[in-house]
Tab-separated table of C-alpha atoms in Angstrom:
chain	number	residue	atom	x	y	z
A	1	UNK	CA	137.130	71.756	80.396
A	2	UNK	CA	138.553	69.287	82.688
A	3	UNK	CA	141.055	70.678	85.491
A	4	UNK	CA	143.092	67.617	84.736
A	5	UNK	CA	143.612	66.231	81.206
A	6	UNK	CA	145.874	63.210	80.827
A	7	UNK	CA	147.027	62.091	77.060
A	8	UNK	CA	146.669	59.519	75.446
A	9	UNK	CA	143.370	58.014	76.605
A	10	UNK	CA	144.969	54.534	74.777
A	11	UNK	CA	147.963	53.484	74.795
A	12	UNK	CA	149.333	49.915	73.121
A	13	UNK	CA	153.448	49.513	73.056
A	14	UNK	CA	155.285	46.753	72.380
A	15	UNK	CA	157.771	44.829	75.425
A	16	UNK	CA	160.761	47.254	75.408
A	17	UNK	CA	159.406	50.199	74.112
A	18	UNK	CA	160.198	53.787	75.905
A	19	UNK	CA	156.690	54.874	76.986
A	20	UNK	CA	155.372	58.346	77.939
A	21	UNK	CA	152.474	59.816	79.351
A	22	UNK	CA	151.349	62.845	79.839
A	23	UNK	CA	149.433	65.743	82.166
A	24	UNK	CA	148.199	69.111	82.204
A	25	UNK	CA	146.313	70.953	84.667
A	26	UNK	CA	144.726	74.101	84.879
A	27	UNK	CA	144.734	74.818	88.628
A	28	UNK	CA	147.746	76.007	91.367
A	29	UNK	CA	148.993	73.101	93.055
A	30	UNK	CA	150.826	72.002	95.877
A	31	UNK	CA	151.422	68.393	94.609
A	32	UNK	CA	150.620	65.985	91.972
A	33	UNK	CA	150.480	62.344	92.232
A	34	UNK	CA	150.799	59.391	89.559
A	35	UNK	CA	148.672	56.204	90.497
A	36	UNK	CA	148.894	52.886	88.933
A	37	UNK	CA	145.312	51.100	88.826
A	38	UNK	CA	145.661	47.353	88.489
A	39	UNK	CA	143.026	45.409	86.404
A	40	UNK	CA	141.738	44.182	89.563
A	41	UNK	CA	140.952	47.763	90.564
A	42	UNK	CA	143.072	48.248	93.091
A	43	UNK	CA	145.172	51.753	93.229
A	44	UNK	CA	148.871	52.248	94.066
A	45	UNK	CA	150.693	55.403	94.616
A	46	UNK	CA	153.532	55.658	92.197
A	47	UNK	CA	154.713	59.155	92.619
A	48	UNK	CA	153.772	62.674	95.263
A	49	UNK	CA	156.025	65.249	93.043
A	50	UNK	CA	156.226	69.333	94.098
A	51	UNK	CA	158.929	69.796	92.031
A	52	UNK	CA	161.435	68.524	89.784
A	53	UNK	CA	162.471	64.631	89.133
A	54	UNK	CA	161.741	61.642	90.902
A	55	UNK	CA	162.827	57.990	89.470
A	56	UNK	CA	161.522	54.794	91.030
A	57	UNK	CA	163.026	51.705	89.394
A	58	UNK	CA	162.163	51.867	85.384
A	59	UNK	CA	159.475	54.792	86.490
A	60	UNK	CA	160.715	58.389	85.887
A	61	UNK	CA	157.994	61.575	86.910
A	62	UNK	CA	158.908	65.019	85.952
A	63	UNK	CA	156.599	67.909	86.479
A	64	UNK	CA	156.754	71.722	85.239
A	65	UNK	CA	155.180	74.274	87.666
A	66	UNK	CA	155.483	76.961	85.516
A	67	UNK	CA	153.992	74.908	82.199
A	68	UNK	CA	151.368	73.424	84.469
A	69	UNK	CA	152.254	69.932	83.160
A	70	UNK	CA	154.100	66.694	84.408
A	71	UNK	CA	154.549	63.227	83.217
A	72	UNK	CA	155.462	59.750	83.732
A	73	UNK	CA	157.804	57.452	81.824
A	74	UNK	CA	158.241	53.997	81.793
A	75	UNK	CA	161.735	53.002	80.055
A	76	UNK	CA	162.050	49.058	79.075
A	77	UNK	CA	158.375	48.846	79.372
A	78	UNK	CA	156.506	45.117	80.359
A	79	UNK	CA	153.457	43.114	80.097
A	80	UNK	CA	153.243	43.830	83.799
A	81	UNK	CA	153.386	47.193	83.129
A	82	UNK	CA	149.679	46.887	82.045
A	83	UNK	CA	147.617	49.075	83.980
A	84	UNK	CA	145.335	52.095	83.868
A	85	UNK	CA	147.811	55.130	85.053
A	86	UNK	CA	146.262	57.787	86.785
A	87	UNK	CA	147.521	61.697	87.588
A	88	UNK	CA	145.416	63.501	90.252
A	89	UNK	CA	146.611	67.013	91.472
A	90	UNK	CA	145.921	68.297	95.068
A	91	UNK	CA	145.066	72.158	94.661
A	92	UNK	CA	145.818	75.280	96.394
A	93	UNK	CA	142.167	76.447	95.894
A	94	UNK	CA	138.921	75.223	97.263
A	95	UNK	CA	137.568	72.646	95.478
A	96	UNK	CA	134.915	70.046	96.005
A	97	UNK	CA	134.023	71.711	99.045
A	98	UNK	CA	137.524	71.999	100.713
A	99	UNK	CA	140.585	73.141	100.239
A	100	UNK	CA	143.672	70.928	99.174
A	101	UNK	CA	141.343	68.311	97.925
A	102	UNK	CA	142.788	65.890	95.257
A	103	UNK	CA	141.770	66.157	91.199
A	104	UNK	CA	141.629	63.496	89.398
A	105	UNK	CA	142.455	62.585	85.204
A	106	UNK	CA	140.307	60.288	83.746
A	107	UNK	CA	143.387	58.056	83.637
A	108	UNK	CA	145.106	56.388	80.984
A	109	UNK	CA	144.763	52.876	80.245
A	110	UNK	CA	148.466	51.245	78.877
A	111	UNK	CA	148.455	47.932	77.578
A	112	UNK	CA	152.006	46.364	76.705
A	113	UNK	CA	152.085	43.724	73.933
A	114	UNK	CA	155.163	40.595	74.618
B	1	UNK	CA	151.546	44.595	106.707
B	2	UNK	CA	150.421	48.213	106.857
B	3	UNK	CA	147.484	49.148	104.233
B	4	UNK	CA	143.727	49.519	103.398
B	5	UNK	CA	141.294	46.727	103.624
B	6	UNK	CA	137.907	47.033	102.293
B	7	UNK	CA	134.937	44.880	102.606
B	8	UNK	CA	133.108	43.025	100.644
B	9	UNK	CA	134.782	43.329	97.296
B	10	UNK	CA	131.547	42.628	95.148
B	11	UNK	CA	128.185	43.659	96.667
B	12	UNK	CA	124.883	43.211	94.277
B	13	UNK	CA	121.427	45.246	96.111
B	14	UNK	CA	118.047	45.379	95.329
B	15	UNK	CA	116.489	48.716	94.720
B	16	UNK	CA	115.484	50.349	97.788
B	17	UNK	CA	118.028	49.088	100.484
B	18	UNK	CA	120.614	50.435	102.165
B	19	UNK	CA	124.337	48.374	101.982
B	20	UNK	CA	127.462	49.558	103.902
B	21	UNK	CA	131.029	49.371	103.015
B	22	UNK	CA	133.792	48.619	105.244
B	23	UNK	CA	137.047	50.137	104.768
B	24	UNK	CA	139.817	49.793	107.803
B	25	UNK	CA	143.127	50.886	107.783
B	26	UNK	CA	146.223	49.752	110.048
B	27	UNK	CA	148.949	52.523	108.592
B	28	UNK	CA	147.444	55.017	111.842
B	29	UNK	CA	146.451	57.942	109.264
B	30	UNK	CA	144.461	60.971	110.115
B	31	UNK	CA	142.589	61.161	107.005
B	32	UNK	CA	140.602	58.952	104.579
B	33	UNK	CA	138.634	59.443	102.315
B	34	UNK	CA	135.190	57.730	100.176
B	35	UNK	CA	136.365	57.903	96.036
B	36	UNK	CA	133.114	56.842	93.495
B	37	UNK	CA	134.685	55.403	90.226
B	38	UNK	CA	132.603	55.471	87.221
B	39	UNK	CA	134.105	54.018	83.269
B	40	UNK	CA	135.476	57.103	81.594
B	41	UNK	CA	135.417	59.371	84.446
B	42	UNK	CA	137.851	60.284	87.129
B	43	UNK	CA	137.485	59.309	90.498
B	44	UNK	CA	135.191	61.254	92.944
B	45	UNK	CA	135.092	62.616	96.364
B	46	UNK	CA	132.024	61.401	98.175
B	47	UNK	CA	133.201	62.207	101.868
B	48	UNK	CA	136.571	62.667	104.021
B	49	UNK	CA	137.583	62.569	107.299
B	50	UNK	CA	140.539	64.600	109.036
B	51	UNK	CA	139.555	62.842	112.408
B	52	UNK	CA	138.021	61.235	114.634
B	53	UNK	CA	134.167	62.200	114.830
B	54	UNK	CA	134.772	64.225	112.164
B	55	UNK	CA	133.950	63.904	108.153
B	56	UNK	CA	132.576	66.651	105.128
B	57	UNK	CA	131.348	66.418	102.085
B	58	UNK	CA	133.117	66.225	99.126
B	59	UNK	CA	131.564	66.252	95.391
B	60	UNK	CA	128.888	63.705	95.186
B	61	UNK	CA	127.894	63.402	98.859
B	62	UNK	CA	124.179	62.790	98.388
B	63	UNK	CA	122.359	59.766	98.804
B	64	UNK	CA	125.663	58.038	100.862
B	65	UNK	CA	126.593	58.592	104.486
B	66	UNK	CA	129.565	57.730	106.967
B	67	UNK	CA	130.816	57.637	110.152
B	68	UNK	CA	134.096	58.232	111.883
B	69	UNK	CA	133.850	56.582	115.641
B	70	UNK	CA	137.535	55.430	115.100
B	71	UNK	CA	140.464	56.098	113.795
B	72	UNK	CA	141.185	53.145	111.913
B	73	UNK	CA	137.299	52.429	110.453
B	74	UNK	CA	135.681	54.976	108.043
B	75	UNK	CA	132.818	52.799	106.749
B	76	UNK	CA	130.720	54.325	103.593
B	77	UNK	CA	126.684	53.679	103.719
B	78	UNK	CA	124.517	54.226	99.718
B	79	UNK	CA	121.197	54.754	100.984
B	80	UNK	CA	118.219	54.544	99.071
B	81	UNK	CA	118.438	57.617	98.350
B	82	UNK	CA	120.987	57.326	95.744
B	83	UNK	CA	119.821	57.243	92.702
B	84	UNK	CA	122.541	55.720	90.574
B	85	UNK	CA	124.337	53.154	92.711
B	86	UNK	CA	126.484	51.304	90.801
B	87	UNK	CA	129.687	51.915	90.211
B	88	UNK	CA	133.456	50.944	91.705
B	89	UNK	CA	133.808	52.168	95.283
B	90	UNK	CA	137.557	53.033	96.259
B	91	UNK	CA	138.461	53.980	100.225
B	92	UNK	CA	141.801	55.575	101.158
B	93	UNK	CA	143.778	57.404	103.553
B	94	UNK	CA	146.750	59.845	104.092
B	95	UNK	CA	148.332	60.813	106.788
B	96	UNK	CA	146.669	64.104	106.826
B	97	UNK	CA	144.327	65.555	104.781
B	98	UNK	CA	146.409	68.048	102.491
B	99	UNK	CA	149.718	66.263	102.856
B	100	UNK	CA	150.981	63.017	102.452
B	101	UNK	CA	151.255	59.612	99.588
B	102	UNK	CA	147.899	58.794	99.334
B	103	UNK	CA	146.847	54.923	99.936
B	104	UNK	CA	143.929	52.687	98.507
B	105	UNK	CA	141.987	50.238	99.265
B	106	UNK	CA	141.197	47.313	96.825
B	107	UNK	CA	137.603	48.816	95.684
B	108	UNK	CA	134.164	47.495	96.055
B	109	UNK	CA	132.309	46.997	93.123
B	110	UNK	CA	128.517	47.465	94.167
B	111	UNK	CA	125.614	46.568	91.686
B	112	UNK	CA	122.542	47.180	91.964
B	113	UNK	CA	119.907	44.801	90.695
């Protein structure tokens, strides 16, 4: 089982559409980021979220400490909003060798139809 | 602008040489960090650095090395010794290593021939 699970794997929506997407983890964490991979392959950080709420524009994270689970919304989605979305969590135990090192979700790829 | 610059964005090598990848960053972060992207898996950890001189392992450290002689360079080397060196090559940094947005680079895509 993956430490990180992000659904759906796909997702296709329509211009306008109110999109969501979704995270669970299995590990304690002290934050969790959502990433924004353009076609190109470059990676953008979206969101760092402890806690809470954060809205960025038409982007809206919310993550549950106690449920282990987070996710990212997109209201009034866009063709520009095409990308491969990505939630990595940095955790409290030692992983890959260190502590506080990041895990990543296999990322899920949104395309958004005009 | 502040950010991540990595070097050369497509790379093709022949079996049995070395290639190095240049990633530089301007934003004056402690940390940064060697990410091996593969279709249908999540990104990971080949090697990070907290500072200067200094870098560990992370998940899929063999058959790559790096060096940290200053702060703003943390270039990536696949060796021979890798046996499976194709993939999508992403550098970043953070102002430290457990805290901090994280930042990325472009990518490199490397193929071997």
């Amino acid at each position: 089982k993956n430490e990180v699970e992000q659904s759906p794997q796909n997702l296709t929506a329509q211009e306008g559409e109110f999109i969501t997407i979704n995270c669970s983890y299995s590990v304690g964490i002290s934050a969790l980021h959502w990433l924004q991979q353009h076609p190109g392959g470059g990676i953008v950080s979206l969101f760092m979220l402890s806690s809470g709420k954060k809205k960025h524009g038409r982007l809206i994270a919310t993550i549950n400490i106690q449920e282990k689970h987070s996710s990212l919304h997109i209201t009034a989605s866009h063709p520009r909003d095409s990308a491969v979305y990505i939630c990595a969590v940095r955790s409290l135990m030692n992983y890959g060798g260190s502590q506080g090192n990041l895990i990543f979700g296999k990322g899920t790829k949104l395309s958004v139809k005009p | 602008d502040g950010g991540i610059t990595q070097s050369p964005k497509y790379l093709f090598r022949k079996e049995g040489q070395n290639v190095t990848l240049s990633c530089e960053q301007n934003l004056n972060h402690d940390a940064m960090y060697w990410y091996r992207q593969d279709p249908g898996q999540g990104l990971r950890l080949i090697y990070y650095s907290q500072i200067v001189n200094d870098f560990q392992k992370g998940d899929i450290a063999e058959g790559y090395s790096v060096s940290r002689e200053k702060k703003e360079s943390f270039p990536l080397t696949v060796t021979s010794a890798q046996k499976n060196p194709t993939a999508f090559y992403l550098c970043a940094s953070s102002m430290s290593k457990n805290t901090g947005e994280l930042f990325f680079g472009e990518g490199s895509r490397l193929t071997v021939l």
